[in-house]
Short mmCIF file of C-alpha atoms and ligand atoms in Angstrom, two decimals:
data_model
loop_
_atom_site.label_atom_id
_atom_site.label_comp_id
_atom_site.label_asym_id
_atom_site.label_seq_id
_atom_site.Cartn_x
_atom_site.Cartn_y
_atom_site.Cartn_z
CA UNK A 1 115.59 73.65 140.13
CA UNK A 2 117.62 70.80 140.87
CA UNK A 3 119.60 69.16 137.91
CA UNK A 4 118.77 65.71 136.98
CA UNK A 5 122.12 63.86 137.33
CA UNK A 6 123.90 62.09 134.16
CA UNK A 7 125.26 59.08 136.00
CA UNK A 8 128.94 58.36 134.21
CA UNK A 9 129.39 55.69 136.11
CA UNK A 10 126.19 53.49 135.42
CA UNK A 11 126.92 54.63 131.75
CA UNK A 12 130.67 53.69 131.73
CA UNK A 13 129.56 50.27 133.28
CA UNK A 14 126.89 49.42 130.58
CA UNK A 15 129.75 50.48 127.49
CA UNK A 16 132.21 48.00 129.15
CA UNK A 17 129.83 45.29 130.12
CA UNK A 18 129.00 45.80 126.27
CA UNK A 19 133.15 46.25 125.05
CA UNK A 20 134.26 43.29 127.19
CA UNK A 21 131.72 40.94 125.87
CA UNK A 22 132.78 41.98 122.27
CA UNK A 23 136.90 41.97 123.32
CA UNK A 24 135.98 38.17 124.34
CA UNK A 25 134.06 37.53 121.23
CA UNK A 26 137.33 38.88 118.81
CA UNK A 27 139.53 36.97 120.87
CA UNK A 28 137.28 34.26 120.30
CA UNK A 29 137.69 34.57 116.51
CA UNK A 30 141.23 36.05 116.32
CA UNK A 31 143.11 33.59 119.16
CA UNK A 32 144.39 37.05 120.88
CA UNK A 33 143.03 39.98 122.65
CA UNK A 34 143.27 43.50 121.92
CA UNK A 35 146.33 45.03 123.00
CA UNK A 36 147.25 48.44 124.49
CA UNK A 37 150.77 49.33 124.68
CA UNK A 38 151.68 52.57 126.91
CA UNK A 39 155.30 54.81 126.27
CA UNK A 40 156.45 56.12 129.80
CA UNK A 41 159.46 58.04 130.49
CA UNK A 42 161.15 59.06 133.89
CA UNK A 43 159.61 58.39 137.02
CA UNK A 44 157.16 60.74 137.63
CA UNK A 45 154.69 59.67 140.34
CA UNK A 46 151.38 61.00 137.88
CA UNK A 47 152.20 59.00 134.99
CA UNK A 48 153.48 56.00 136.91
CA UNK A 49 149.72 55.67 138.55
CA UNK A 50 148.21 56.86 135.27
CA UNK A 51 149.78 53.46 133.40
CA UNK A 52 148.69 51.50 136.70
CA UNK A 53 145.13 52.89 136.79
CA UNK A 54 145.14 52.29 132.14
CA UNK A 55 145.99 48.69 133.17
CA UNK A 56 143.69 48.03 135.65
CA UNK A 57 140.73 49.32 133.18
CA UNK A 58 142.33 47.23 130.31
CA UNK A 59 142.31 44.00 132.82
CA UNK A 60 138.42 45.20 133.41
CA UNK A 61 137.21 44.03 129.96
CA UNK A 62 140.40 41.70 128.72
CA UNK A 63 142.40 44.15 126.89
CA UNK A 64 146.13 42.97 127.46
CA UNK A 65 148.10 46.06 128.49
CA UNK A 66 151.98 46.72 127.99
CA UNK A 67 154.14 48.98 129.21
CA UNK A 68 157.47 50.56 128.02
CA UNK A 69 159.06 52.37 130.52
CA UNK A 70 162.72 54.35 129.73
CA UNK A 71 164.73 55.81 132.40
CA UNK A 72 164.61 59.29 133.45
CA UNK A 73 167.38 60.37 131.07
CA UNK A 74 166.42 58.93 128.07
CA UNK A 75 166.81 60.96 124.98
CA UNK A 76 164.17 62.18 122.40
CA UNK A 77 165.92 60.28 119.71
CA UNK A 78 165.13 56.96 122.33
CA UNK A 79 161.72 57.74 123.05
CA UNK A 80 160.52 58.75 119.35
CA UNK A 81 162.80 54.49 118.50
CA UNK A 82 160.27 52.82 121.39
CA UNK A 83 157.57 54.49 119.47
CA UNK A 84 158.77 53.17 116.08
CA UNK A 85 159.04 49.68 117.56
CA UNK A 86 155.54 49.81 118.82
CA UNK A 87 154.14 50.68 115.50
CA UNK A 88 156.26 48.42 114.15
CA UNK A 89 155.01 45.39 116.76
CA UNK A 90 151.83 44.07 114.99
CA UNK A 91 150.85 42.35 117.96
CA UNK A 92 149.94 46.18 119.50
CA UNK A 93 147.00 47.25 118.69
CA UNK A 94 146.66 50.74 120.80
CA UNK A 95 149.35 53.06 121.64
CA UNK A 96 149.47 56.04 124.40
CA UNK A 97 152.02 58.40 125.07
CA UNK A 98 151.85 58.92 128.82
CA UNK A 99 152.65 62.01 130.33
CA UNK A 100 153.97 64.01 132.29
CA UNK A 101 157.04 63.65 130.22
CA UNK A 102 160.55 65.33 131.13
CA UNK A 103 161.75 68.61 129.94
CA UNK A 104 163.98 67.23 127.53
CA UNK A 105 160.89 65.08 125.70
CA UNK A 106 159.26 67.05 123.32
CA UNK A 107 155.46 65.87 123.39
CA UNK A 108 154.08 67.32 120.06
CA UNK A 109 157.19 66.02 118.25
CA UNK A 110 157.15 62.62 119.98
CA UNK A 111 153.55 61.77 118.88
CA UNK A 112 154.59 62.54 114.84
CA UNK A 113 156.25 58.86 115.29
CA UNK A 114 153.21 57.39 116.59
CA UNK A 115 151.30 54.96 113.55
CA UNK A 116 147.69 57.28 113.29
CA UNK A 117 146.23 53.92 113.21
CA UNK A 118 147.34 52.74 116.94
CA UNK A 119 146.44 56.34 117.95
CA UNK A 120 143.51 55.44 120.44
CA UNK A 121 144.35 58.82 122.10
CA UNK A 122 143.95 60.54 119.13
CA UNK A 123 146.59 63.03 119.38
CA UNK A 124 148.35 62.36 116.37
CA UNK A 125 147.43 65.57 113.78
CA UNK A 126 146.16 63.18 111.17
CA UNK A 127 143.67 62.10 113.43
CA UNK A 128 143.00 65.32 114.74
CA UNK A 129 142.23 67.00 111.42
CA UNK A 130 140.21 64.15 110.00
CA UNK A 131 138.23 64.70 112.84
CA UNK A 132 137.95 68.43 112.31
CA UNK A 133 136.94 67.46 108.76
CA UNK A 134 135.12 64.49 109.34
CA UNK A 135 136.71 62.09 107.11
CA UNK A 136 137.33 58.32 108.98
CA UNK A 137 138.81 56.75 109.80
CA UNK A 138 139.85 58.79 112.82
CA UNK A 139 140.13 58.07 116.70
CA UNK A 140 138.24 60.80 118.69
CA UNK A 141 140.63 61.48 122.22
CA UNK A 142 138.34 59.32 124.88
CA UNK A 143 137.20 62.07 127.51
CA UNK A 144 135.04 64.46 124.53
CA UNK A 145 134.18 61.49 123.50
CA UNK A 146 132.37 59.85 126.62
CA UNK A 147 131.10 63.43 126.93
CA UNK A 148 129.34 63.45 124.28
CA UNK A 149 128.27 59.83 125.20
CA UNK A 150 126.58 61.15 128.08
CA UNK A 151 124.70 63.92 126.44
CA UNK A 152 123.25 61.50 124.09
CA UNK A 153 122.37 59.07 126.35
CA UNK A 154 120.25 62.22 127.99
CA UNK A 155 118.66 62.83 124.62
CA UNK A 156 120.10 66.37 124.85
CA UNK A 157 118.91 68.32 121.73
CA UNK A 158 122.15 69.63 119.72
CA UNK A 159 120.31 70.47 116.86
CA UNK A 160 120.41 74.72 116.40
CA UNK A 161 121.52 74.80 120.43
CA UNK A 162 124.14 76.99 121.46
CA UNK A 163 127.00 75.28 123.25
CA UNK A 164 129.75 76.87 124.73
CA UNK A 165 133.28 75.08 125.50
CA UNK A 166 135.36 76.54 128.31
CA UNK A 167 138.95 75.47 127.14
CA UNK A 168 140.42 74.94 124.43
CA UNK A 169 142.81 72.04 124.97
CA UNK A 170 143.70 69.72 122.04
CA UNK A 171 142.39 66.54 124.23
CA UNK A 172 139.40 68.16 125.62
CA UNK A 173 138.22 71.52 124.24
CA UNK A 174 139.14 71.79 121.01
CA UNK A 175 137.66 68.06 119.95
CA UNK A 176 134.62 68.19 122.23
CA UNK A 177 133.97 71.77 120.55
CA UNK A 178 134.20 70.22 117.13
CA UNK A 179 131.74 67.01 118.11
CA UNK A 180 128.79 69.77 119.33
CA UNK A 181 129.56 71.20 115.63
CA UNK A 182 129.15 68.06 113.77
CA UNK A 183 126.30 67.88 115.58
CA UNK A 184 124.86 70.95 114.43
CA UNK A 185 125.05 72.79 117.80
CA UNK A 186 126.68 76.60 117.41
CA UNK A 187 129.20 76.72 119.24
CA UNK A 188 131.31 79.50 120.82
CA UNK A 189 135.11 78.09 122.07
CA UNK A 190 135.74 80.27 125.22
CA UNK A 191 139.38 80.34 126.89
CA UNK A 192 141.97 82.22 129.58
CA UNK A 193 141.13 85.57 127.57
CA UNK A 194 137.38 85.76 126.77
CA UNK A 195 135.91 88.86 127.52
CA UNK A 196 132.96 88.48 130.02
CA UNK A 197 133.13 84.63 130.72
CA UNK A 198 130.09 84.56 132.73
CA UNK A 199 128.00 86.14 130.41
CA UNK A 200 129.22 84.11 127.82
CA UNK A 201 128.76 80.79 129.76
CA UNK A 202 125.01 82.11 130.62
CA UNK A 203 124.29 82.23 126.78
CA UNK A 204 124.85 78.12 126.79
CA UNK A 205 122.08 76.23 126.15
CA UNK A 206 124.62 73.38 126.65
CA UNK A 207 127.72 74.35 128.76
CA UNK A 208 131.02 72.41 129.02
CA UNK A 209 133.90 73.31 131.20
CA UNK A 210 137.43 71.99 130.37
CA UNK A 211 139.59 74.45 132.38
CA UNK A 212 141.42 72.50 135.03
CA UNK A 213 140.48 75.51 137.97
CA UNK A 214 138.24 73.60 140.71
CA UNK A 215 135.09 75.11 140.95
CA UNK A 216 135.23 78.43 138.91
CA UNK A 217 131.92 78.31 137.30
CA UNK A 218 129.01 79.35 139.47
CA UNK A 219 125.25 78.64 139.53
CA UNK A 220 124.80 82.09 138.32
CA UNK A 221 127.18 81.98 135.17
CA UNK A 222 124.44 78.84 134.28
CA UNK A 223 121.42 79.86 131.91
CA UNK A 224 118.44 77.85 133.92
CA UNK A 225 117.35 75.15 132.68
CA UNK A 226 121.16 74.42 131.09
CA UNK A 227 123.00 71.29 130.19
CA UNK A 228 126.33 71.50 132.02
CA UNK A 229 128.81 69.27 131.30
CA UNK A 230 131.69 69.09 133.92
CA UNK A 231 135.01 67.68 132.96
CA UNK A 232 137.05 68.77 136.07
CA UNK A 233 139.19 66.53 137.81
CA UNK A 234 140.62 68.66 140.45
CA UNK A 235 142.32 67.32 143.60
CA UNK A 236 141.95 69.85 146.26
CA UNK A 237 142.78 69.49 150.12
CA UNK A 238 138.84 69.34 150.13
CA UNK A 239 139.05 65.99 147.74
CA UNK A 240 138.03 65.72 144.15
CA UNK A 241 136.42 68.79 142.59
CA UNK A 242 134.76 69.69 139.49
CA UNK A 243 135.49 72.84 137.31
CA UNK A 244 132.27 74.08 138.36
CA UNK A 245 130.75 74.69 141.85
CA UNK A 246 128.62 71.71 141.82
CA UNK A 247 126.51 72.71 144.28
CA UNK A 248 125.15 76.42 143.01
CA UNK A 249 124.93 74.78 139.62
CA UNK A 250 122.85 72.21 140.23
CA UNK A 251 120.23 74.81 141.56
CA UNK A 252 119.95 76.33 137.81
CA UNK A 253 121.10 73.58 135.35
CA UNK A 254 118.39 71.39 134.34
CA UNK A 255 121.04 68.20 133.56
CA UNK A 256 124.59 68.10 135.00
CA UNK A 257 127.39 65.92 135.29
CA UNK A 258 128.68 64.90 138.69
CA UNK A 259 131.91 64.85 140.13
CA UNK A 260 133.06 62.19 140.72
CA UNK A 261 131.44 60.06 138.94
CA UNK A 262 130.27 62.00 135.30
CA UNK A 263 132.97 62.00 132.63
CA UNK A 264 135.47 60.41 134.43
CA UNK A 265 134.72 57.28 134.14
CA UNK A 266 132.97 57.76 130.82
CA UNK A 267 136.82 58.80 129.75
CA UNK A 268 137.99 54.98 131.04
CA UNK A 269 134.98 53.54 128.79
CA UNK A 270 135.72 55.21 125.44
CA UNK A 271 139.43 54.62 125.65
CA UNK A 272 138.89 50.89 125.84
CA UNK A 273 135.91 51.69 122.82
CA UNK A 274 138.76 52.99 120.90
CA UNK A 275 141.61 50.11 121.70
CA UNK A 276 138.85 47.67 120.68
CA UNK A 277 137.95 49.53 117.23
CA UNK A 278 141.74 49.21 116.07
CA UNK A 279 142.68 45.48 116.98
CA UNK A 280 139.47 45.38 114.27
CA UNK A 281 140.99 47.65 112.11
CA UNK A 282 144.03 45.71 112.00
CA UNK A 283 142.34 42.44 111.87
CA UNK A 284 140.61 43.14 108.81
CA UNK A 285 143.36 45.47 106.86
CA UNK A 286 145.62 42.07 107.74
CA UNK A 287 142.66 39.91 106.23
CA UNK A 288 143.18 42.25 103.05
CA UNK A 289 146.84 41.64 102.78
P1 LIG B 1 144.67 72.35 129.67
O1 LIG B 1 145.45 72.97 130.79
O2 LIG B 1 145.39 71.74 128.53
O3 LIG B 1 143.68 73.47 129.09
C1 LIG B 1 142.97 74.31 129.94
C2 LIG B 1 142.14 75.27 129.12
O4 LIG B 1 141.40 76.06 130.02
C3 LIG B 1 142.96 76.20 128.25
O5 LIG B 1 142.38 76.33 126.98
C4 LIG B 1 142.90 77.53 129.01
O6 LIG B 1 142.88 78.68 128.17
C5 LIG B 1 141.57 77.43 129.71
N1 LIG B 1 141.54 78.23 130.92
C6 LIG B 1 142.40 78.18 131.96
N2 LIG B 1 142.05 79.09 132.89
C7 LIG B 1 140.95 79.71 132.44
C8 LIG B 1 140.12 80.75 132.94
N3 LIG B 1 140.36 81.34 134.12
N4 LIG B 1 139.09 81.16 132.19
C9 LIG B 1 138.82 80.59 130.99
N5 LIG B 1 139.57 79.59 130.47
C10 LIG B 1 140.62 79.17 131.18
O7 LIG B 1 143.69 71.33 130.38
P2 LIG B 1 142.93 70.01 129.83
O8 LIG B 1 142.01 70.36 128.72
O9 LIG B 1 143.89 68.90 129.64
O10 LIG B 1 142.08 69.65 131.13
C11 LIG B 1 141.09 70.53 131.62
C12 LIG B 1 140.42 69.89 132.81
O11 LIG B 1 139.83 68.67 132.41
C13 LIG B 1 141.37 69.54 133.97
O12 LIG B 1 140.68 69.67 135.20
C14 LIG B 1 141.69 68.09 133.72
O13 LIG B 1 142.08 67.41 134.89
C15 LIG B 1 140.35 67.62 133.21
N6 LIG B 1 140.42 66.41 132.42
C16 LIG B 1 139.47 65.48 132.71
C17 LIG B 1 139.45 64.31 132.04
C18 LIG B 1 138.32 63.37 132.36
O14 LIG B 1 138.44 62.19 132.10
N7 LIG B 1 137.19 63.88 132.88
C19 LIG B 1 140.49 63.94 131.07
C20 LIG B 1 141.35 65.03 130.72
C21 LIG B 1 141.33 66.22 131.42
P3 LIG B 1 144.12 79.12 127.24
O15 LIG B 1 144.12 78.17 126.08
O16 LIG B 1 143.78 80.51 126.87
O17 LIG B 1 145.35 78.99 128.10
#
C-alpha cells in the first residue's frame, strides 16, 4: 500500500484564502484589523525567527502583528506587567507567549496573567479545561487543531475508532487526544513510559505522533490500512524530518501526513483562525457594553 497523502499545504492555503477574505471584510466593518500581539524575552535565536516567521503569516491574510520584546535580564515581575498591559490594550486582539524563555521566566506562571480571552494559543488553564469539558468559549492551541482539520477534510471516520496519541504535551498531545474524544474516537494517550509502544501504536486505527524524536515510528509499528498523523518537525543534518519514518509508513498507512508540508502549515492556518475569532469576540462583547 501506498498512503494517500493529506496535503497541509493546499489545505492551509484554502483556510487562509477563506480567513483573509473575512479579516478584510471585519476590517471593512470595524475600521481596524485583527491584531496579534507576541511577548518575547532575551535573545534567543528560536524565538526571535519564531515572532519573524508569526509576522510574516499575520501579513499573509492582514492580521497586524506586534511585538514586545524585553531584554535578556528582564525579571518575572516585568514580563508577567507586559502581559497585563497587553490585556489591558483593547486594540490587541491575540496574545502569544513566545518561547524559548530564560531560566529565570517561569512559563506556566507567566501565562496565569494572560486575559483567557486573547489566548489564541490556548495555553491559559481556563481555556485548557473548558476544552477538556467542552464548555466555549475556549481557544483550541492551533497545531491539534489543524490536525484535526486535516483528518476531517479526509472524511476520516472517528466515530467508535481507536486513536492513539504518542505524547502527551499540553500544546499537542494532551488537546489533540481530547479532540479524537469529543469526537467519539477511544483513545489511548501513549508517552516516554508506555509499555510496548509499537504494539500499542499498531492497535491505532488512527495514529498521531507528537514526540519530537525524528523518525521513531516505523512502517511496522503502523496497523495497515492506518490513519497516521505526523506532527514532527525535526531538523536533522539530513533536513526536516517527521516523527515517523515517512518512508516505511507510507507502505502500510492507508492516509498520512507529509513532512513537510502536513500539519505544519495547517498549525500557521488555525492560529490566524483563532486571532480572527477573538477580534470578533471583542467586537461584539464591546457592542454589548
Ligand atoms: P514535548 O517535548 O512537550 O512533548 C513530547 C512528548 O513526547 C512527551 O509527552 C514525551 O513523554 C513523549 N515522548 C518523548 N520521547 C518518547 C518516546 N521515546 N516514546 C514515547 N513518547 C515519548 O513536545 P511537543 O508536544 O511540544 O512537540 C512534539 C513534536 O511536535 C516536536 O517534534 C515538535 O517540534 C512538534 N510540533 C509541531 C508543531 C507543528 O506545527 N506541526 C507545533 C508544535 C510542536 P513524557 O511526557 O513521558 O516525557
Amino acid at each position: 500500500m501506498t498512503a494517500k497523502l493529506m496535503d497541509g499545504n493546499a489545505l492551509s492555503r484554502a483556510i487562509k484564502a477563506q480567513i483573509k477574505t473575512d479579516v478584510a471584510d471585519f476590517a471593512g466593518q470595524r475600521g481596524y484589523a485583527p491584531v496579534l500581539a507576541a511577548l518575547r524575552v532575551g535573545d534567543d535565536d528560536a524565538s526571535a525567527g519564531y515572532a519573524r516567521a508569526i509576522g510574516k503569516n499575520c501579513r499573509s491574510v492582514g492580521v497586524e502583528f506586534r511585538e514586545t520584546a524585553l531584554p535578556d535580564g528582564a525579571t518575572q515581575a516585568e514580563a508577567e506587567a507586559a502581559l497585563r498591559a497587553l490585556d489591558a490594550d483593547t486594540s490587541v486582539h491575540g496574545i502569544m507567549i513566545l518561547e524559548p524563555l530564560p531560566p529565570q521566566i517561569d512559563h506556566d506562571a507567566l501565562v496565569l496573567s494572560l486575559d483567557p480571552a486573547k489566548d489564541v494559543d490556548g495555553v491559559h488553564p481556563l481555556n485548557a479545561g473548558r476544552l477538556q469539558q467542552q464548555r466555549p468559549p475556549f481557544f483550541v492551541p492551533a497545531t491539534p487543531a489543524g490536525g484535526i482539520r486535516l483528518l476531517e477534510e479526509a472524511g476520516v471516520n472517528f466515530r467508535g475508532s481507536h486513536a492513539v496519541m504518542v505524547g502527551r504535551s499540553d500544546i499537542v498531545g494532551k488537546p489533540m487526544a481530547l479532540l479524537m474524544l469529543h469526537r467519539h474516537c477511544t483513545v489511548t494517550l501513549a508517552h516516554s513510559r508506555t509499555q510496548d509502544l509499537p504494539a500499542v501504536c499498531r492497535s491505532a486505527d488512527i495514529l498521531c505522533v507528537a514526540v519530537g524524536r525524528a523518525e521513531m515510528v516505523k512502517g511496522d509499528w503502523v496497523k495497515p490500512g492506518a490513519t497516521v498523523v505526523d506532527f514532527g518537525t525535526n531538523y536533522t543534518g539530513d533536513g526536516l524530518k517527521g516523527d515517523c519514518d515517512q518512508a516505511s509508513v507510507a507502505q502500510v498507512a492507508a492516509l498520512l501526513t507529509p513532512v513537510p508540508g502536513g500539519t505544519g502549515p495547517m498549525t500557521n492556518a488555525m492560529l490566524m483562525s483563532n486571532v480572527l475569532e477573538a477580534a470578533k469576540q471583542a467586537a461584539i462583547g464591546q457592542s454589548r457594553q
